[in-house]
Amino acid sequence: MTGLDVSELWREPLQIALPASHRMSAAERVRLDDILADHVLVSTRDLGFRDIALLTTAAGVPFDLESTDAGATILIGMTRLNLGLTVVSAGAVSAMRLPDGVVVRPLESLVNAPFAAAWSAANDNPALRRFVSAVRSVHGSRERTRRRPAASASASVPRR
């Protein structure tokens, strides 16, 4: 059985969605230190488990972080209901209409949201290779494609 070729295409900075009434809603940027006392929501669909672990490590101290399999739109709706702040990628925010009462601010963090593609290692379609090359060119990514065995590939590929 053949494996998968996996390539990270680009990374995007993280942002934090806050209720408009939150103490940090007027800030230009939000640091992890600023939200240690808050309940923070993050989607495993937007960030992989490795990046969520990096986010918690970057804080330096434990904080109330809930990772869930819900998408960013659902989590931002929860933010609107004051059920937590939502960590989201810049691209996800640009692709949605924010509900009234929610603001988004850049999150100062060493973690960025990865965007990756995976395809059959047997696929030698020139259009696929040109597509991957073009996306890397636009986003400045230099990462090489990695081959993963089929048995472990699905567990290690970030969902997009």
mmCIF file of C-alpha atoms in Angstrom:
data_model
loop_
_atom_site.group_PDB
_atom_site.id
_atom_site.type_symbol
_atom_site.label_atom_id
_atom_site.label_comp_id
_atom_site.label_asym_id
_atom_site.label_seq_id
_atom_site.Cartn_x
_atom_site.Cartn_y
_atom_site.Cartn_z
ATOM 1 C CA MET A 1 0.000 0.000 0.000
ATOM 2 C CA THR A 2 1.362 3.439 -0.908
ATOM 3 C CA GLY A 3 1.516 6.373 1.449
ATOM 4 C CA LEU A 4 0.755 10.057 1.281
ATOM 5 C CA ASP A 5 2.812 13.037 0.288
ATOM 6 C CA VAL A 6 2.222 15.819 2.810
ATOM 7 C CA SER A 7 3.281 19.408 2.448
ATOM 8 C CA GLU A 8 2.753 22.424 4.666
ATOM 9 C CA LEU A 9 1.825 25.179 2.236
ATOM 10 C CA TRP A 10 1.822 28.221 4.532
ATOM 11 C CA ARG A 11 1.246 29.473 8.065
ATOM 12 C CA GLU A 12 -0.975 32.264 9.307
ATOM 13 C CA PRO A 13 -0.872 34.310 12.497
ATOM 14 C CA LEU A 14 -3.391 33.607 15.222
ATOM 15 C CA GLN A 15 -6.072 36.021 16.297
ATOM 16 C CA ILE A 16 -8.362 36.097 19.296
ATOM 17 C CA ALA A 17 -12.104 36.729 19.106
ATOM 18 C CA LEU A 18 -13.448 38.583 22.126
ATOM 19 C CA PRO A 19 -16.851 39.848 23.188
ATOM 20 C CA ALA A 20 -17.002 43.597 22.514
ATOM 21 C CA SER A 21 -17.520 44.079 26.267
ATOM 22 C CA HIS A 22 -14.261 42.248 27.191
ATOM 23 C CA ARG A 23 -11.568 44.266 28.996
ATOM 24 C CA MET A 24 -9.098 43.605 26.114
ATOM 25 C CA SER A 25 -11.490 44.424 23.239
ATOM 26 C CA ALA A 26 -10.005 47.901 22.707
ATOM 27 C CA ALA A 27 -6.389 46.662 22.778
ATOM 28 C CA GLU A 28 -4.392 46.830 19.565
ATOM 29 C CA ARG A 29 -2.888 43.363 20.245
ATOM 30 C CA VAL A 30 -3.554 40.719 22.891
ATOM 31 C CA ARG A 31 -0.820 38.736 24.642
ATOM 32 C CA LEU A 32 -1.361 35.316 26.186
ATOM 33 C CA ASP A 33 -0.601 36.933 29.552
ATOM 34 C CA ASP A 34 -3.637 39.189 29.046
ATOM 35 C CA ILE A 35 -6.074 36.272 28.823
ATOM 36 C CA LEU A 36 -4.746 33.808 31.411
ATOM 37 C CA ALA A 37 -7.830 34.359 33.593
ATOM 38 C CA ASP A 38 -10.249 33.728 30.704
ATOM 39 C CA HIS A 39 -11.790 30.540 29.319
ATOM 40 C CA VAL A 40 -10.215 30.146 25.859
ATOM 41 C CA LEU A 41 -11.687 28.045 23.047
ATOM 42 C CA VAL A 42 -9.658 26.585 20.187
ATOM 43 C CA SER A 43 -10.731 24.366 17.313
ATOM 44 C CA THR A 44 -8.766 21.211 16.569
ATOM 45 C CA ARG A 45 -9.962 21.765 12.994
ATOM 46 C CA ASP A 46 -7.968 25.014 12.799
ATOM 47 C CA LEU A 47 -4.963 24.012 14.905
ATOM 48 C CA GLY A 48 -3.553 20.545 15.253
ATOM 49 C CA PHE A 49 -2.933 19.045 18.672
ATOM 50 C CA ARG A 50 0.795 19.776 18.370
ATOM 51 C CA ASP A 51 0.121 23.489 17.819
ATOM 52 C CA ILE A 52 -2.395 23.610 20.668
ATOM 53 C CA ALA A 53 0.279 22.094 22.926
ATOM 54 C CA LEU A 54 2.754 24.725 21.716
ATOM 55 C CA LEU A 55 0.231 27.442 22.497
ATOM 56 C CA THR A 56 -0.175 26.224 26.068
ATOM 57 C CA THR A 57 3.599 25.914 26.476
ATOM 58 C CA ALA A 58 4.087 29.453 25.127
ATOM 59 C CA ALA A 59 1.894 30.826 27.918
ATOM 60 C CA GLY A 60 4.413 29.571 30.469
ATOM 61 C CA VAL A 61 1.685 28.822 33.007
ATOM 62 C CA PRO A 62 -1.446 26.685 32.815
ATOM 63 C CA PHE A 63 -4.562 28.460 31.628
ATOM 64 C CA ASP A 64 -8.163 27.522 30.893
ATOM 65 C CA LEU A 65 -7.905 26.242 27.305
ATOM 66 C CA GLU A 66 -10.641 24.060 25.810
ATOM 67 C CA SER A 67 -9.920 22.321 22.512
ATOM 68 C CA THR A 68 -12.914 21.026 20.601
ATOM 69 C CA ASP A 69 -13.830 19.572 17.215
ATOM 70 C CA ALA A 70 -16.183 22.478 16.418
ATOM 71 C CA GLY A 71 -15.334 24.903 13.633
ATOM 72 C CA ALA A 72 -14.356 28.526 14.093
ATOM 73 C CA THR A 73 -17.839 29.813 13.238
ATOM 74 C CA ILE A 74 -19.392 27.808 16.092
ATOM 75 C CA LEU A 75 -16.688 28.876 18.549
ATOM 76 C CA ILE A 76 -17.040 32.547 17.626
ATOM 77 C CA GLY A 77 -20.785 32.173 18.219
ATOM 78 C CA MET A 78 -19.915 30.849 21.667
ATOM 79 C CA THR A 79 -17.728 33.920 22.178
ATOM 80 C CA ARG A 80 -20.696 36.121 21.305
ATOM 81 C CA LEU A 81 -22.632 34.341 24.067
ATOM 82 C CA ASN A 82 -19.766 35.055 26.526
ATOM 83 C CA LEU A 83 -18.851 31.361 26.823
ATOM 84 C CA GLY A 84 -15.159 31.940 26.116
ATOM 85 C CA LEU A 85 -12.646 33.681 23.908
ATOM 86 C CA THR A 86 -11.799 31.992 20.585
ATOM 87 C CA VAL A 87 -8.338 31.487 19.084
ATOM 88 C CA VAL A 88 -8.659 31.508 15.295
ATOM 89 C CA SER A 89 -6.379 31.859 12.271
ATOM 90 C CA ALA A 90 -6.288 35.150 10.359
ATOM 91 C CA GLY A 91 -7.520 33.363 7.225
ATOM 92 C CA ALA A 92 -10.543 31.887 8.983
ATOM 93 C CA VAL A 93 -11.521 35.346 10.228
ATOM 94 C CA SER A 94 -11.183 36.873 6.758
ATOM 95 C CA ALA A 95 -13.490 34.180 5.336
ATOM 96 C CA MET A 96 -16.388 34.843 7.719
ATOM 97 C CA ARG A 97 -18.721 37.594 8.766
ATOM 98 C CA LEU A 98 -18.276 38.273 12.457
ATOM 99 C CA PRO A 99 -21.463 38.484 14.501
ATOM 100 C CA ASP A 100 -22.352 41.758 16.184
ATOM 101 C CA GLY A 101 -20.788 42.058 19.606
ATOM 102 C CA VAL A 102 -17.537 40.226 18.688
ATOM 103 C CA VAL A 103 -14.191 41.842 17.896
ATOM 104 C CA VAL A 104 -11.000 40.183 16.700
ATOM 105 C CA ARG A 105 -7.492 41.213 17.700
ATOM 106 C CA PRO A 106 -4.065 39.841 16.743
ATOM 107 C CA LEU A 107 -2.773 37.345 19.320
ATOM 108 C CA GLU A 108 0.896 37.713 20.144
ATOM 109 C CA SER A 109 2.108 34.139 20.088
ATOM 110 C CA LEU A 110 4.972 32.086 18.725
ATOM 111 C CA VAL A 111 2.417 29.694 17.226
ATOM 112 C CA ASN A 112 0.988 30.152 13.722
ATOM 113 C CA ALA A 113 -1.811 28.136 12.127
ATOM 114 C CA PRO A 114 -0.467 25.682 9.528
ATOM 115 C CA PHE A 115 -2.209 24.979 6.225
ATOM 116 C CA ALA A 116 -1.195 21.705 4.629
ATOM 117 C CA ALA A 117 -2.158 19.474 1.736
ATOM 118 C CA ALA A 118 -1.957 15.696 1.447
ATOM 119 C CA TRP A 119 -2.286 13.539 -1.639
ATOM 120 C CA SER A 120 -1.522 10.041 -2.794
ATOM 121 C CA ALA A 121 2.206 9.447 -3.248
ATOM 122 C CA ALA A 122 1.302 7.647 -6.486
ATOM 123 C CA ASN A 123 -0.214 10.850 -7.927
ATOM 124 C CA ASP A 124 2.372 12.300 -10.306
ATOM 125 C CA ASN A 125 -0.085 14.682 -11.952
ATOM 126 C CA PRO A 126 1.892 17.725 -13.215
ATOM 127 C CA ALA A 127 -1.049 20.032 -12.418
ATOM 128 C CA LEU A 128 -0.887 18.990 -8.758
ATOM 129 C CA ARG A 129 2.846 19.682 -8.556
ATOM 130 C CA ARG A 130 2.394 23.088 -10.261
ATOM 131 C CA PHE A 131 -0.432 23.944 -7.863
ATOM 132 C CA VAL A 132 1.673 23.116 -4.788
ATOM 133 C CA SER A 133 4.609 25.065 -6.235
ATOM 134 C CA ALA A 134 2.407 28.098 -7.002
ATOM 135 C CA VAL A 135 0.892 28.167 -3.511
ATOM 136 C CA ARG A 136 4.337 27.946 -1.933
ATOM 137 C CA SER A 137 5.548 30.742 -4.188
ATOM 138 C CA VAL A 138 2.673 33.047 -3.223
ATOM 139 C CA HIS A 139 3.058 32.345 0.501
ATOM 140 C CA GLY A 140 6.844 32.137 0.583
ATOM 141 C CA SER A 141 6.913 28.578 1.944
ATOM 142 C CA ARG A 142 10.114 26.628 1.422
ATOM 143 C CA GLU A 143 9.054 23.381 3.092
ATOM 144 C CA ARG A 144 9.629 20.211 1.140
ATOM 145 C CA THR A 145 7.041 17.536 0.638
ATOM 146 C CA ARG A 146 7.316 14.626 3.096
ATOM 147 C CA ARG A 147 6.283 11.081 2.338
ATOM 148 C CA ARG A 148 4.256 9.389 5.050
ATOM 149 C CA PRO A 149 3.384 5.694 5.238
ATOM 150 C CA ALA A 150 -0.307 5.090 4.655
ATOM 151 C CA ALA A 151 -0.832 3.525 8.097
ATOM 152 C CA SER A 152 0.095 6.666 10.064
ATOM 153 C CA ALA A 153 -0.662 9.427 7.599
ATOM 154 C CA SER A 154 -4.235 10.156 8.599
ATOM 155 C CA ALA A 155 -3.350 10.691 12.258
ATOM 156 C CA SER A 156 -0.606 13.211 11.536
ATOM 157 C CA VAL A 157 -2.121 15.374 8.808
ATOM 158 C CA PRO A 158 -3.761 18.604 10.016
ATOM 159 C CA ARG A 159 -7.374 18.960 8.897
ATOM 160 C CA ARG A 160 -8.165 21.828 6.586
#
